[in-house]
Amino acid sequence: MPLPIPPILSYALRRLFQAVPVVILIMIGTFLLLKLAPGDTVDALVGDMGGADAAFIERLRIEYGLDQPVWVQLWRYMSKLAMFDFGWSFVYEQPVSRILMDRLGTTLLLMATSLSVAFTIGIFLGAIAARRAYSTTDNLISTLGLIFYATPSFFLSLMMILLFSVKLGWLPVGGIKTITGFYTGWDHVVDVARHLIMPTAALSLIYLSFYLRLMRASVLEVAELDYVRTARAKGAGESRLMVHHIMRNALLPVVTLLGLQFSTVLGGSVVVETIFTLPGLGQLAYQSVIQRDMNTLMGIIFLCSIIVVVVNFLTDLLYARLDSRIKLT
Amino acid sequence: MTEFALKIENLKIALPEGSDRPFALEGLDLEVRRGEVVCLVGESGSGKSLTAGAIMRLLPEPHVHVAGGAISVQGEDILAKSETEMKAMRGERVSMIFQEPMTALNPQKTVGWQIDEVLRLHTKLTRTERRARVIEMLERVHIPDPPSAYNAYPHQVSGGQRQRVMIAMALCLSPGLIIADEPTTALDVTTQLQILKLIRDLQEQEGAGVLFITHDFGVVAEIADHVVVLSQGKMVETGTAQQVLNAPQHPYTQALIASVPSLTPSPPKSFDNAPVVLKGTGLNKTFAAQGGFLSGRRKSVTAVDDLTFELRKGETLGVVGESGSGKTTVSRIVTRLLEADSGAVELDGTDLLACNPRQLREMRKHIQMVFQDPMASLNPRKRVVDLIAQGPIVHGVSREKAHAQARDLLALVELSPSAANRFPHEFSGGQRQRIGIARALALRPKVIVADEPVSALDVSVQAQVLRLLADLRDQMDLSLLFVTHDLRVAAQLCDRIIVMQKGEIVETGKTAEVFADPRHPYTRNLLSSIPGRHWTPPKLEAIAI
C-alpha cells in the first residue's frame, strides 16, 4: 500500500517541480544578457592593474574559459550550477558560494525587518484611515502615505544620515555592526538593531505606503459587504466587527501584494545596502556589476530567484490559511 | 407585555439632497402583532428595505435618516435608544434574515461560529452550553448532520442550507420580532417553499411577529396574514391578505396583481405543420471542475446530457429547471457561445456546430440572444443606436442604413426615437431589456434564444416585456427558445416546455398538458412548489403603471 502523502507535502513538491524550469530560464536569460554587455572579468582585472599587454590578456581569457563561444560557456556554467557549484570569484579570490553565504544573512535580515515594519504599520494605519474615512485622521494618514510614496529611498537615506548620524550623532552611519565593539549576546543584538534602524526605515517607507493605501481601500470595501451588515444586525459592536469580520477578509489582497513585492524589495535593497555600506547581497551585486564579476553576479541572481520562488510559495500557504475557500490541491 | 411586536407610525425616511425624491418613505403606518406575518410589498425603489434598516437603526446615516414618525419594537421606542442600547436589542429582541445567504454570511467563519456569535454577544452561557444550543438550532431548521454542519464554512453548504443557517441565527434567542428581507428571492422554487414553511412553522412555535419584505405576490399568498403595499415610498394599500390579494382597492395594487402571470397556460396552439427551424440532437457538455494542471484530482460535472429537441417556426419552447439543471448551458451551446462536446444543432438544416468560423459568422445572423442582465450585457460606453446597429454593420449593411433601421427597431420595442443617442445607464431595467431585444432583432433572425430575460425585472415591467416579446414573435413569425426558472412566466409565454434536471430532460410536452398532468415526479414537485399556486389572481383590468 502506498504511503499517504499529506496534501501540503504533495503541494510543496509540485510547486518545487514547477519552479525548476522558471529558475533555469532566469539563469539562461541573465547569462546571455550579461554576455551581451560590453566588457568582461578580464577587462575589469586589467583595468584595475593599470593595463597589460595583449598576450597576457589573451592568456587570462583562455584560463577563464572566456575564449570559448557563448553557448559553450553557458553549457559549462549551467552544468556546474546543476551541482550547486557557483564557480570561483576572481575578484574576491574565493568560491562564490562562500561569499554568498557570508552576505545572505544581512540581506534577509534587512528584508525581513523592512517588510514586517511596512506590513504591520501599513495595515494598521490603513485600517484606522478606513474606519475614520474622510476625517482629519484619514487625511493626515493618507497624506503621510503619499509623502512616503513620493520620497526616493536614496534621498531619504542621505537625509537620515545627515540628521541622525552627522547632526545628532544618535545612530551609526553605516555597516551592520560596530567593528571595534566585539559585542556578544544581548549587546550584539542591540548593536545590530541600531545599525538596522535607518536602512529599514529607508527601505520600508515606500512599501508601507502601498500597504496603507491598499488596506484602506480593502477595509472600506469589506465594511460595506452584506455579512458585515449581518453581524451588525446580530448586535456586534464596531471593534468586534473590525476584528472578527472585516480585518481577515480585508487582508487577502494585501497578502497577495506582499508576495509579489518581495522581489522588488530585493531590488530596493541594492540601493539601501550600498548607501549604508551593509555587507549584503545588494551591495555585493552592485560591486559585481562594476567589476564584471560574472560568477558572483550569477550566484546572487540564482539565490534571489530561489528566494522569490520560496516566498511566493509561503504567501500561497498564508493565503490558504487566511481564506477558508482556498484549498491547496 | 404589549401585543404589538412592531408598531410604526407616520415614518419618514429622508434621502440625501439631489436624489430623485426628498423622502425614501413618507408616512408609513404599520403594525405587526405577535404571531402574525405582515408582508411589506413593493417594487424596487419603493423603500421597503430602508424600512427594515430604520427598524434595526442600521440606515446609512447621516445621508439617509429617519426624518419623522415613531417606531416601537415590543413597546419600546427605538428612535430614542442609544447605540449601546440598540446593540443589546439587535439579535436578541429583533433579528433579521437577509436576501442573499451567500453574501450575508462571513466566508471566513464556520457556520457554527456565526450562530454562536449571537449567543456570545447576548448571553452568559458557557462554551459547551452555547455549542449545544447552536446544534439544537441547526436541528430545528432541519439541517442534516448538525455537528458536521457546525464546522462547515458557508461555501461548503447549499444555498437553501445557508438560508436555514441565517434563520437559525435569527431565531437563536427567540426574538419577538423577525424582519425577513426577501429571504427566498435568491432560492430555487422547491427550496423557497421549504424555507417559507420553515419560517411559518418556527414563527408559530415562537409566537414572534414577522415583517416579511417581498416583491412577489406568490410569496405573499403563501405566507401573509396582513399586507402593506408600498409605491415610491408611499403606503398605497393595507389590509388582510385575503382583501388585498382578491379585492385590491388601489389602482397600483390592482396593476401589480394584474401583472402576476397566471398559472393557467393559454390554450395550446398546434405547430405540427410548421417547419422545424432549430433542431438539437444528442447534445452533450461536461465541464471539467477547477483543478490545477498537475493536481490530477478533477471532478467533472455533466451540464447537458444527451439533449434532443425541436423548435418549429413561430413556436416558443420553454426550457425550465432549477439552478444547476443545465438550462443556461443549453442556451449557450445552441448559439455556439460555448462548444458542445458532441451532438448537432441544425438551423434550417445546417449544422451550426460543424461550421467553420466564416460560415458561423454568416449563420449567427439567424440566431440571436437576449440576456438576463440587460445592464451587464450592453456596453456602457456605446450609444443605443450604435449598440443596435453594430450587428448589421458587421454583416455588411451601410452605416446610414443600419442606423435608420436601429431607429425603426426602437419604435418597434416601444421606446421613443430620442433614446437612440443616449447611453444604457440612462434607462430603467425594463427599457434596457427592450434595447436588448431590439439589438437581437436587428439582424432579422429566425430564432431568438432568451436566457431568463425578465428575471431581473419588477413584476409590472416583467409583464410588459413578456407582452412585447409575444407580440414581436407573432408579428415577425419568430421562433423563441425561452430559458426560465419561473414557471409562471413559462405558463404565459411558452407553447411547449422542456423540464430539465441535472442536465437531462425529464419531461417535455405542450405547456398546458404538462401543467395539467405532470408525469415526472420532478415536474410534479416543481409545480407544487410554486408560491401562491392555490391563489388565482382576480381578473382585473390591466392598468399601465
Short mmCIF file of N, CA and C in Angstrom, two decimals, chain B residues 217-218 220-222 241-248 257-265 488 492 530-540:
data_model
loop_
_atom_site.label_atom_id
_atom_site.label_comp_id
_atom_site.label_asym_id
_atom_site.label_seq_id
_atom_site.Cartn_x
_atom_site.Cartn_y
_atom_site.Cartn_z
N PHE B 217 -45.94 38.43 -5.32
CA PHE B 217 -47.29 38.20 -4.80
C PHE B 217 -47.57 36.72 -4.55
N GLY B 218 -46.87 35.85 -5.25
CA GLY B 218 -46.99 34.42 -4.99
C GLY B 218 -46.57 34.13 -3.56
N VAL B 220 -46.49 36.27 -1.13
CA VAL B 220 -47.47 36.91 -0.25
C VAL B 220 -48.63 35.95 -0.01
N ALA B 221 -49.12 35.37 -1.10
CA ALA B 221 -50.26 34.46 -0.98
C ALA B 221 -49.92 33.27 -0.12
N GLU B 222 -48.65 32.92 -0.11
CA GLU B 222 -48.20 31.74 0.62
C GLU B 222 -48.12 32.00 2.13
N ALA B 241 -54.53 39.72 4.07
CA ALA B 241 -54.05 39.10 2.84
C ALA B 241 -55.21 38.81 1.89
N GLN B 242 -56.30 38.30 2.47
CA GLN B 242 -57.49 37.99 1.69
C GLN B 242 -57.97 39.20 0.88
N GLN B 243 -58.13 40.32 1.60
CA GLN B 243 -58.63 41.53 0.96
C GLN B 243 -57.71 41.99 -0.16
N VAL B 244 -56.45 42.13 0.18
CA VAL B 244 -55.52 42.73 -0.78
C VAL B 244 -55.33 41.83 -1.99
N LEU B 245 -55.23 40.53 -1.75
CA LEU B 245 -54.95 39.62 -2.87
C LEU B 245 -56.17 39.46 -3.78
N ASN B 246 -57.35 39.41 -3.19
CA ASN B 246 -58.52 39.08 -4.01
C ASN B 246 -59.39 40.26 -4.37
N ALA B 247 -59.29 41.34 -3.57
CA ALA B 247 -60.09 42.52 -3.92
C ALA B 247 -59.27 43.80 -3.69
N PRO B 248 -58.20 43.94 -4.43
CA PRO B 248 -57.36 45.12 -4.22
C PRO B 248 -58.13 46.40 -4.57
N ILE B 257 -51.11 43.28 -9.20
CA ILE B 257 -51.69 41.93 -9.17
C ILE B 257 -52.06 41.47 -10.59
N ALA B 258 -52.50 42.44 -11.41
CA ALA B 258 -52.80 42.06 -12.79
C ALA B 258 -51.54 41.64 -13.54
N SER B 259 -50.39 42.12 -13.08
CA SER B 259 -49.13 41.76 -13.76
C SER B 259 -48.63 40.38 -13.37
N VAL B 260 -49.14 39.82 -12.29
CA VAL B 260 -48.66 38.50 -11.89
C VAL B 260 -49.09 37.49 -12.95
N PRO B 261 -48.14 36.80 -13.55
CA PRO B 261 -48.53 35.87 -14.61
C PRO B 261 -49.41 34.76 -14.04
N SER B 262 -50.46 34.47 -14.76
CA SER B 262 -51.37 33.42 -14.30
C SER B 262 -50.72 32.06 -14.51
N LEU B 263 -51.11 31.13 -13.64
CA LEU B 263 -50.54 29.79 -13.75
C LEU B 263 -51.26 28.93 -14.79
N THR B 264 -52.36 29.48 -15.31
CA THR B 264 -53.09 28.71 -16.30
C THR B 264 -52.54 29.04 -17.68
N PRO B 265 -51.92 28.07 -18.33
CA PRO B 265 -51.38 28.35 -19.65
C PRO B 265 -52.50 28.64 -20.64
N ARG B 488 -44.39 30.43 -13.71
CA ARG B 488 -45.50 31.32 -14.07
C ARG B 488 -45.22 31.98 -15.42
N GLN B 492 -47.17 31.50 -19.21
CA GLN B 492 -47.73 32.59 -20.01
C GLN B 492 -47.25 32.59 -21.45
N ILE B 530 -44.63 26.03 -6.55
CA ILE B 530 -44.81 27.42 -6.97
C ILE B 530 -45.52 28.19 -5.87
N PRO B 531 -44.91 29.29 -5.41
CA PRO B 531 -45.56 30.01 -4.32
C PRO B 531 -46.90 30.57 -4.78
N GLY B 532 -47.88 30.46 -3.91
CA GLY B 532 -49.21 31.00 -4.21
C GLY B 532 -49.95 30.24 -5.28
N ARG B 533 -49.65 28.93 -5.45
CA ARG B 533 -50.29 28.18 -6.54
C ARG B 533 -51.79 27.99 -6.30
N HIS B 534 -52.20 28.11 -5.02
CA HIS B 534 -53.63 27.94 -4.75
C HIS B 534 -54.41 29.22 -4.96
N TRP B 535 -53.66 30.28 -5.17
CA TRP B 535 -54.31 31.58 -5.32
C TRP B 535 -54.39 31.93 -6.80
N THR B 536 -55.58 32.21 -7.27
CA THR B 536 -55.72 32.65 -8.65
C THR B 536 -55.92 34.16 -8.62
N PRO B 537 -54.99 34.90 -9.23
CA PRO B 537 -55.14 36.35 -9.20
C PRO B 537 -56.49 36.73 -9.79
N PRO B 538 -57.21 37.68 -9.13
CA PRO B 538 -58.52 38.07 -9.66
C PRO B 538 -58.38 38.70 -11.03
N LYS B 539 -59.41 38.55 -11.85
CA LYS B 539 -59.37 39.16 -13.19
C LYS B 539 -59.55 40.67 -13.02
N LEU B 540 -58.55 41.40 -13.35
CA LEU B 540 -58.62 42.85 -13.22
C LEU B 540 -58.23 43.46 -14.55
#
